[in-house]
Short mmCIF file of C-alpha atoms and ligand atoms in Angstrom, two decimals:
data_model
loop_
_atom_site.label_atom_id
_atom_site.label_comp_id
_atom_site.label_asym_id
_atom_site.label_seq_id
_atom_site.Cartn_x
_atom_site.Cartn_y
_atom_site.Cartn_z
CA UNK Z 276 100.19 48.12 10.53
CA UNK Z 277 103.35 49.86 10.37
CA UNK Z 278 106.01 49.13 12.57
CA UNK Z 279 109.63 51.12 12.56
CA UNK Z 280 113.12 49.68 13.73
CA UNK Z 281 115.60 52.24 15.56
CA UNK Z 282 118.79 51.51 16.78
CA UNK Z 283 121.92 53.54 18.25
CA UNK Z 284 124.32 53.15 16.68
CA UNK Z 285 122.55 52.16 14.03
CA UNK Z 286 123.85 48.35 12.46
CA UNK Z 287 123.29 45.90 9.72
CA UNK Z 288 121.48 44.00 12.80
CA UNK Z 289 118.73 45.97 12.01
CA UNK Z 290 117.77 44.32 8.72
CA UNK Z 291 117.90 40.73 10.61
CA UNK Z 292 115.48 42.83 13.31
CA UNK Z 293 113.22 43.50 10.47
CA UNK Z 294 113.27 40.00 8.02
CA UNK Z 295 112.00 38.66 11.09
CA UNK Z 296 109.28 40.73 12.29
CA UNK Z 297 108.48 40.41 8.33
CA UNK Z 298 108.39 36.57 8.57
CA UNK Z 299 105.90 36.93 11.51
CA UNK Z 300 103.43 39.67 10.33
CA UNK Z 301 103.78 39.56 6.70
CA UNK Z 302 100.75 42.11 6.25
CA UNK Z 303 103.21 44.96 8.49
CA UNK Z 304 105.37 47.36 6.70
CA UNK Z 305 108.45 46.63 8.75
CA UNK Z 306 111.10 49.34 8.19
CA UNK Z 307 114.22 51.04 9.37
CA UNK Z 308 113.44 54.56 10.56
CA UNK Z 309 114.91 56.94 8.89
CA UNK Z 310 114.60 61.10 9.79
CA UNK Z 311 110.82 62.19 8.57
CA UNK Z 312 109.67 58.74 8.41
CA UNK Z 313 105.77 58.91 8.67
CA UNK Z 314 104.45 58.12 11.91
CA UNK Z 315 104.25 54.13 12.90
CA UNK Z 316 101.66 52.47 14.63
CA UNK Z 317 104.85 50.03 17.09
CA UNK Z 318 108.78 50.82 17.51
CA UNK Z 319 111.34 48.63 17.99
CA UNK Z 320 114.34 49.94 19.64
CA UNK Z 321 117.58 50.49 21.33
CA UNK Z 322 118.29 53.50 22.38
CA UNK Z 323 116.30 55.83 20.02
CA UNK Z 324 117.69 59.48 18.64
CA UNK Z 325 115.72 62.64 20.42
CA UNK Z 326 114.71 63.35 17.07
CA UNK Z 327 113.15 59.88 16.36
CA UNK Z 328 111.16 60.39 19.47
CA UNK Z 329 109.85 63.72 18.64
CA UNK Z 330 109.08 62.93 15.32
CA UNK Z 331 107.01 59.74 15.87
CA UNK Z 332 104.40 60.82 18.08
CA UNK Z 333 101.70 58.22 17.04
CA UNK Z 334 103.25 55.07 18.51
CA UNK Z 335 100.71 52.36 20.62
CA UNK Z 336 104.00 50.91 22.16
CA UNK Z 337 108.02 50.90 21.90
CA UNK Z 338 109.55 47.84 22.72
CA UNK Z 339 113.21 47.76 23.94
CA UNK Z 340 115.61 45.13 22.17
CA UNK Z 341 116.69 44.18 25.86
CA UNK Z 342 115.55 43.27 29.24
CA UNK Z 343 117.81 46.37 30.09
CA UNK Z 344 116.10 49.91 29.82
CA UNK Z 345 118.31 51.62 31.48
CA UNK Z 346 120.22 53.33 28.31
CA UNK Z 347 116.88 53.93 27.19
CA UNK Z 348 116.00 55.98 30.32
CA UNK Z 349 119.32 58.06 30.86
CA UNK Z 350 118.78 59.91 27.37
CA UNK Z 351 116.20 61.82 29.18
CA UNK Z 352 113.64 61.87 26.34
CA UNK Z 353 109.96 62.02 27.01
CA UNK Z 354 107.60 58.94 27.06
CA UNK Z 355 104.21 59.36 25.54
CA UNK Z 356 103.56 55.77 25.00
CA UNK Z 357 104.06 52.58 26.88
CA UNK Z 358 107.92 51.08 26.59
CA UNK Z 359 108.00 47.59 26.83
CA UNK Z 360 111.01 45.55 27.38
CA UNK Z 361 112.24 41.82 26.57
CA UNK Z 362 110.76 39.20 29.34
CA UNK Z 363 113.08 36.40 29.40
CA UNK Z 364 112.91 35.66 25.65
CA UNK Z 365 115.32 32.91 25.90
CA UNK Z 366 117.88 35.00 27.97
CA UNK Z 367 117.47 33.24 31.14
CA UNK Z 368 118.61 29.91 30.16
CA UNK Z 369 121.66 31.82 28.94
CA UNK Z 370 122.12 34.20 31.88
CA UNK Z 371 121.49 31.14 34.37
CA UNK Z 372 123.84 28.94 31.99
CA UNK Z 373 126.47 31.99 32.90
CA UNK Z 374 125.74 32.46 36.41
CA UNK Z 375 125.58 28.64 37.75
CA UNK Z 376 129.29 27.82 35.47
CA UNK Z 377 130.78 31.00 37.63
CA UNK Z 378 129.40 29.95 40.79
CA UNK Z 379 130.61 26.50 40.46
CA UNK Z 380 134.07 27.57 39.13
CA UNK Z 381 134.68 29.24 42.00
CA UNK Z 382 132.44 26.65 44.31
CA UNK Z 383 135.36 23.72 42.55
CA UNK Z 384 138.29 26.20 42.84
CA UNK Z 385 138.94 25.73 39.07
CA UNK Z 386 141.27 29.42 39.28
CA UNK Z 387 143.50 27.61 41.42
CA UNK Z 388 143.72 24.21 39.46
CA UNK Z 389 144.27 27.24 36.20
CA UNK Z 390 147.21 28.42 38.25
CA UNK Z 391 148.42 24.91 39.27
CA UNK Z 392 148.50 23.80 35.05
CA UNK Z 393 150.45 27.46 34.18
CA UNK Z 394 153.48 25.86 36.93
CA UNK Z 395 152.66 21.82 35.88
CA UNK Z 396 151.55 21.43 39.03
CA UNK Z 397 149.82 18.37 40.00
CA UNK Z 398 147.70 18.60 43.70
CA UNK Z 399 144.27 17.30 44.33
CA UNK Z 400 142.03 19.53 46.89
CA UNK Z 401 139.90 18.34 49.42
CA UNK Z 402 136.07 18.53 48.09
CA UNK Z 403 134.60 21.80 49.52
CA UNK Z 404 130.58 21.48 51.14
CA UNK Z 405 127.94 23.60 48.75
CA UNK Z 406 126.73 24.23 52.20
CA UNK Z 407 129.67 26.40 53.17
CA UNK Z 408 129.16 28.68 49.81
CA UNK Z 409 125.88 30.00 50.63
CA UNK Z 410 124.71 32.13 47.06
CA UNK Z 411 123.03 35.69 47.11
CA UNK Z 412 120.84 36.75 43.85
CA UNK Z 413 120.33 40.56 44.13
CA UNK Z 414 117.60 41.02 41.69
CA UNK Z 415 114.82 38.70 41.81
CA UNK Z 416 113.18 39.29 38.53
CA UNK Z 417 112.53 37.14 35.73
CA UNK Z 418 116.41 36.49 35.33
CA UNK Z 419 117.36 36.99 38.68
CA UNK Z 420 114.32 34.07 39.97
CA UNK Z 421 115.20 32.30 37.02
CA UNK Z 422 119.22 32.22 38.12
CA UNK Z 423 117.87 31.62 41.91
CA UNK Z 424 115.85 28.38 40.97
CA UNK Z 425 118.86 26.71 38.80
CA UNK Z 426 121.52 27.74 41.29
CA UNK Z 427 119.03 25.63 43.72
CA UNK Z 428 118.96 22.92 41.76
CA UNK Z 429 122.59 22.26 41.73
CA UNK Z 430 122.43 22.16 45.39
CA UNK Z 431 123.33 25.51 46.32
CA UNK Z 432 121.22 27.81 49.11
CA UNK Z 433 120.26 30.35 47.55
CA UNK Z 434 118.75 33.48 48.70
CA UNK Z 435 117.71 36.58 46.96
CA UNK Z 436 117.13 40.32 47.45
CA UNK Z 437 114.28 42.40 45.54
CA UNK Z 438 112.69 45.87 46.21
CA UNK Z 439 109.03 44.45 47.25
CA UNK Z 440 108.54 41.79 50.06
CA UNK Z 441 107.51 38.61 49.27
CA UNK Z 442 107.60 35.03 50.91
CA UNK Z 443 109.96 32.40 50.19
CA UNK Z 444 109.51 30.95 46.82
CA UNK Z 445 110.64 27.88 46.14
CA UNK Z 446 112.81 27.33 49.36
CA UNK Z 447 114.50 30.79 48.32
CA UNK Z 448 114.64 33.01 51.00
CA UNK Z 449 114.00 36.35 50.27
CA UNK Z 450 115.53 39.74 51.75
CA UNK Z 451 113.48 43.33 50.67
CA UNK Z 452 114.38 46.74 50.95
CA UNK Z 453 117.10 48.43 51.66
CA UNK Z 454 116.90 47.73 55.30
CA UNK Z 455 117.57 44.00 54.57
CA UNK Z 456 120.25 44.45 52.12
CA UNK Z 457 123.33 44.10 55.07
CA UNK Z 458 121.79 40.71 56.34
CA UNK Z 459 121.57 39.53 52.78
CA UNK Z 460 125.13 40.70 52.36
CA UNK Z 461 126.42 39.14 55.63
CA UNK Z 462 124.64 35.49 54.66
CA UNK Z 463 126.08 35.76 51.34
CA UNK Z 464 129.48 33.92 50.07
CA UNK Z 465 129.00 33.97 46.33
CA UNK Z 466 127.28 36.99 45.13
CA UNK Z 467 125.18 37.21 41.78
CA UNK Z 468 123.89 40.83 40.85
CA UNK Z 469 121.17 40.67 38.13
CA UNK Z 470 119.58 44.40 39.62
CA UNK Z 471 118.43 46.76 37.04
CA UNK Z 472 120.56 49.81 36.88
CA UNK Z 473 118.45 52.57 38.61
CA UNK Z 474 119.31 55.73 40.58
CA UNK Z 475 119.10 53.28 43.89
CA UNK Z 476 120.95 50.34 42.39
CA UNK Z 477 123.96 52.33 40.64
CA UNK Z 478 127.47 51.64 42.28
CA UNK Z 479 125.59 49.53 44.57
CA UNK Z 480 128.92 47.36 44.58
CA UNK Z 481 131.14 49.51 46.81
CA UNK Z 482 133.69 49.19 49.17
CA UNK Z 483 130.95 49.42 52.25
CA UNK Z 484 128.69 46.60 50.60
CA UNK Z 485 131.85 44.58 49.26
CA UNK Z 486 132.91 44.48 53.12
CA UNK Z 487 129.63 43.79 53.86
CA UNK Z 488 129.73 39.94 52.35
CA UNK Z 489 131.60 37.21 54.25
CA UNK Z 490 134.72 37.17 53.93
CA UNK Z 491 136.40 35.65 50.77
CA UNK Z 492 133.06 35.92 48.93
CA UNK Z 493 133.08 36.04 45.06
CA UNK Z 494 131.61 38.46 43.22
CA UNK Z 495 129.72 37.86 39.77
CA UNK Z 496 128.00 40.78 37.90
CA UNK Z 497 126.05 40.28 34.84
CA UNK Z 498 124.01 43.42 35.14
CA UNK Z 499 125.42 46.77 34.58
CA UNK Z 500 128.57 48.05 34.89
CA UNK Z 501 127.90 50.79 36.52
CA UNK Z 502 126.34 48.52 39.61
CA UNK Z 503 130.14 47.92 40.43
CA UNK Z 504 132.70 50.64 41.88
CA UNK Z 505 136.30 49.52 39.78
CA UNK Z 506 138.64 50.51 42.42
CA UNK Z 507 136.41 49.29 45.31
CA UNK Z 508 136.03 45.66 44.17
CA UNK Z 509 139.86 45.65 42.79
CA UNK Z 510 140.78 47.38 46.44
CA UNK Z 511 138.31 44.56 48.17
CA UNK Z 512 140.38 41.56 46.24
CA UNK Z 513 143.65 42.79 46.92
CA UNK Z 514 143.12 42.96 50.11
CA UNK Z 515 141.35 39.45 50.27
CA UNK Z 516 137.93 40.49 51.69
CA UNK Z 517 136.74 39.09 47.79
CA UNK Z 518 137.98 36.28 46.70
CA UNK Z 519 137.45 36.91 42.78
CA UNK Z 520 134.98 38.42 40.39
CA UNK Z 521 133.20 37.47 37.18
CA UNK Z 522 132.32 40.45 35.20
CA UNK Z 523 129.90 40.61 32.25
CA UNK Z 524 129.12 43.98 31.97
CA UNK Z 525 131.46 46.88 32.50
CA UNK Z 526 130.73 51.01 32.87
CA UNK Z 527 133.22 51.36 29.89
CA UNK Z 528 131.79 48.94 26.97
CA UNK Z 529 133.99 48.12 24.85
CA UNK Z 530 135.98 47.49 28.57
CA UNK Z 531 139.48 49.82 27.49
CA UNK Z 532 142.37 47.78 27.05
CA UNK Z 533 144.20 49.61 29.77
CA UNK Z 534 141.57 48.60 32.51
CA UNK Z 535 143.38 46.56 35.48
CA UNK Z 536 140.60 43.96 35.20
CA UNK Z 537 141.78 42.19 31.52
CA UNK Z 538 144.88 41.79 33.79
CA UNK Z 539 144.11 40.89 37.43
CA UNK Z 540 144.45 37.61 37.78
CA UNK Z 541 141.30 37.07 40.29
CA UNK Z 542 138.89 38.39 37.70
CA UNK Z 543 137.35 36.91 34.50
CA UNK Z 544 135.87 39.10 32.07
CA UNK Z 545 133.79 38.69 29.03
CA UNK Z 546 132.20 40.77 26.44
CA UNK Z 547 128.66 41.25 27.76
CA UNK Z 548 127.41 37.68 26.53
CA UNK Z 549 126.16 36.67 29.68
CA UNK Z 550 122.76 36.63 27.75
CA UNK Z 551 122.34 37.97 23.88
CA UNK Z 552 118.57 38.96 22.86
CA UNK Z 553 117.79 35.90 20.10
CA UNK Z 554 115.88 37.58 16.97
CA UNK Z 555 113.01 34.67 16.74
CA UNK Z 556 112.35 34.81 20.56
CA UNK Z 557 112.31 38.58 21.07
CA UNK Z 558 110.27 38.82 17.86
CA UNK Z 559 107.90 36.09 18.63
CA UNK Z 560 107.40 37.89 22.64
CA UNK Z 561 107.31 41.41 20.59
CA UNK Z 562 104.69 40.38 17.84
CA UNK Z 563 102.47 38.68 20.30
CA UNK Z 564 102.36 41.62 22.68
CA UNK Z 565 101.55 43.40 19.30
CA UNK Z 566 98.75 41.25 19.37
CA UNK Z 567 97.21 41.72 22.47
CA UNK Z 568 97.77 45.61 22.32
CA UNK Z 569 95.79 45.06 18.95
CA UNK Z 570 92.72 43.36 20.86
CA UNK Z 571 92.84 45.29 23.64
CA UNK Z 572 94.42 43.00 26.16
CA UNK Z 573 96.80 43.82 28.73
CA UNK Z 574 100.68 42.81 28.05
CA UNK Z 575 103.27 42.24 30.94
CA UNK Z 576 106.97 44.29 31.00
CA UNK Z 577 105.87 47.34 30.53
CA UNK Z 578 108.86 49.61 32.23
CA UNK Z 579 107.47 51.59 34.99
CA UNK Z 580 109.48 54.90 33.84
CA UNK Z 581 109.47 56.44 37.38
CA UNK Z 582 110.79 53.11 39.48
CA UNK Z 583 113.16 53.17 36.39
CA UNK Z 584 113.09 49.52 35.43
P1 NDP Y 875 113.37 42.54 36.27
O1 NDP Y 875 112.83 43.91 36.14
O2 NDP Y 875 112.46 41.40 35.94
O3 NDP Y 875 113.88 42.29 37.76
C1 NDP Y 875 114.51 43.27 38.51
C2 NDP Y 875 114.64 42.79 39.95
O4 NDP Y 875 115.45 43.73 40.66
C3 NDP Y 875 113.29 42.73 40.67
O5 NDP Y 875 113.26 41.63 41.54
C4 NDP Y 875 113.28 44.02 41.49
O6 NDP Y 875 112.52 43.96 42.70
C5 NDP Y 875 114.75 44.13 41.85
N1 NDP Y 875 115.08 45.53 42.18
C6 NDP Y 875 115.00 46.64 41.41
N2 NDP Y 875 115.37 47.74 42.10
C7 NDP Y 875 115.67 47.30 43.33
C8 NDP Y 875 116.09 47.96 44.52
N3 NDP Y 875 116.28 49.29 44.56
N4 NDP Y 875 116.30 47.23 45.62
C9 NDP Y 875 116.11 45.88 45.60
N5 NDP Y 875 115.70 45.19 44.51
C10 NDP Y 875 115.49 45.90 43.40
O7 NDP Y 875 114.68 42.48 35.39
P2 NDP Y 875 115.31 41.20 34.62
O8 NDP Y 875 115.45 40.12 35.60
O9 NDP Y 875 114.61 40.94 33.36
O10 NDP Y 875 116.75 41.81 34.21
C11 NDP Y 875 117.66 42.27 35.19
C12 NDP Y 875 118.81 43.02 34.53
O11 NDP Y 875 119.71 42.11 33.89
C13 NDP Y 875 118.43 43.97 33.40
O12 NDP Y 875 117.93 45.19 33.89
C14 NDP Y 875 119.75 44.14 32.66
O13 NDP Y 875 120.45 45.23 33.18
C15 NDP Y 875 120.50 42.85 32.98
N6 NDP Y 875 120.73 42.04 31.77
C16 NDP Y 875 122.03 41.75 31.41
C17 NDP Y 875 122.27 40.96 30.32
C18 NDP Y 875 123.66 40.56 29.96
O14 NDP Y 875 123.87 39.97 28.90
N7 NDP Y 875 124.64 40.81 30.78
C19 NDP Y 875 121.18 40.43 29.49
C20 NDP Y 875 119.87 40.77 29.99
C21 NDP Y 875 119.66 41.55 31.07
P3 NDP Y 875 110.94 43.71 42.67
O15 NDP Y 875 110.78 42.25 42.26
O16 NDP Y 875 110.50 43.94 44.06
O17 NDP Y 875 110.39 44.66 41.65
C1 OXD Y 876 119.81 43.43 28.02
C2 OXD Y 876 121.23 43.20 27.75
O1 OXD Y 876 119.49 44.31 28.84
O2 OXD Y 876 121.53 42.52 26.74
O3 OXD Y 876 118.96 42.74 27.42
O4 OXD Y 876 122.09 43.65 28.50
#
């Protein structure tokens, strides 16, 4: 079996990428592609050259280095087999890790207590009620139901919005469809976007839906950048309708250094960490796909090209 590793821009990541799909399968050639490679029978990769896709034309299955295909899909380049992404792989204990520390640093008003230490300031705050700080998951995926379920565990309600309709899971009430999104919005006081980035999610964050929340909600996005308008959610804090953001992911990455968030002091930013693909669990999920592809078995993830995630 032959399997080739592509990745844009291409990195010494790669070779870790391949010593452990070695470890696993040590009967596979495991190489990096390089230009008029012979054809492989699996890919692994993030987001492949044109000519990498024309050239190998004999794949069973590519399988993203992400839970993300939405780079993937904007190159535009045709799909002859399935693309499979990452499921979980040990990112939702790090996105829900992420997601519940942001809630509750806004839920405990550690910003303010921040501001209070920069002027020496010693005053204790009244305990706020979880009750009062109602959550909203848009997305509820295998991260998004996976963020949902810890954020309820800490005591928060927690309520979610996907595309297809479903019952309540797990005391989780759950909005569908576009038609639901403005209650979901209105109930919502902390807001946690873990959406893929599709043609119907993108800029999904704008100044209607921002005024849409309750009033002094707080915004975290760990999904795409380009969910969030800039200058809406900036507009929507200075003007106090959001409280404050946590942003993972930006539509810029690296984030410039002249963007106003690295200096607004109502947003936190970090360098797309919310939740890092780990080599032995991607390449354990990968290689056992591999597997069932091998005996004919159906495998879950595969990226429905035309719903685009
Ligand atoms: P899934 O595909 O498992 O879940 C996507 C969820 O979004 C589903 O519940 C789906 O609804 C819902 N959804 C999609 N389109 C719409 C729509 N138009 N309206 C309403 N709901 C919609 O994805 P994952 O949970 O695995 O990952 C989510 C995203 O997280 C990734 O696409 C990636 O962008 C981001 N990510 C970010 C990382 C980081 O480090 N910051 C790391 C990993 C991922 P339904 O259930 O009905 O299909
Ligand atoms: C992903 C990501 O999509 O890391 O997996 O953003």
């Amino acid at each position: 079996m032959k399997i080739t590793c592509h990745f844009q821009p291409d990195s010494s990541e790669v070779d870790r990428w391949i010593r452990h799909f070695s470890q696993l399968l040590p009967d596979a050639e495991v190489t990096r592609w390089q230009p008029g490679d012979a054809p492989a029978d699996y890919a692994f990769i993030w987001n492949p050259s044109r000519q990498f896709i024309t050239e190998q034309t004999r794949l069973k299955a590519m399988f993203n280095a992400g839970a993300g295909v939405d780079a993937f899909l904007k190159l535009g380049l045709p799909v002859s087999c399935p693309l499979i992404r990452l499921e979980d792989a040990g990112m939702g204990e790090q996105m829900s890790d992420y997601v519940v520390q942001a809630a509750l640093h806004h839920f405990r008003g550690f910003d303010r207590f921040q501001e209070q230490q920069q002027a020496a300031l010693w005053r204790q705050r009244a305990p706020s009620d979880k009750a009062d700080f109602p959550v909203g998951v848009l997305g509820f995926g295998v991260l998004g139901q996976r963020v949902a379920r810890d954020l309820s565990a800490h005591g928060f309600a927690v309520h979610a919005w996907a595309r297809s309709d479903r019952d309540t899971i797990d005391g989780i009430r759950l909005f569908h469809g576009e038609h639901a999104l403005g209650e979901f919005l209105a109930a919502t006081r902390i807001l946690a976007c873990l959406l893929p980035l599709t043609p119907e999610t993108e800029n999904i964050l704008n100044r209607e839906n921002l005024g849409r929340l309750r009033r002094g909600a707080y915004v975290i996005n760990v999904a795409r950048g380009a969910h969030v308008v800039d200058d809406d959610l900036i507009a929507a804090i200075d003007e106090g309708q959001i409280a404050g953001a946590t942003l993972d992911v930006f539509r810029e990455e690296p984030l410039p250094r002249s963007h106003p968030f690295w200096r607004h002091p109502r947003v936190r930013v970090t360098p797309h960490i919310a939740a890092i693909s780990l080599y032995s669990d991607s390449v354990r999920q990968v290689v056992e796909k591999i597997r069932r592809i091998e005996a004919g078995l159906p495998v879950t993830g595969v990226v429905d090209t035309g719903r685009g995630y």
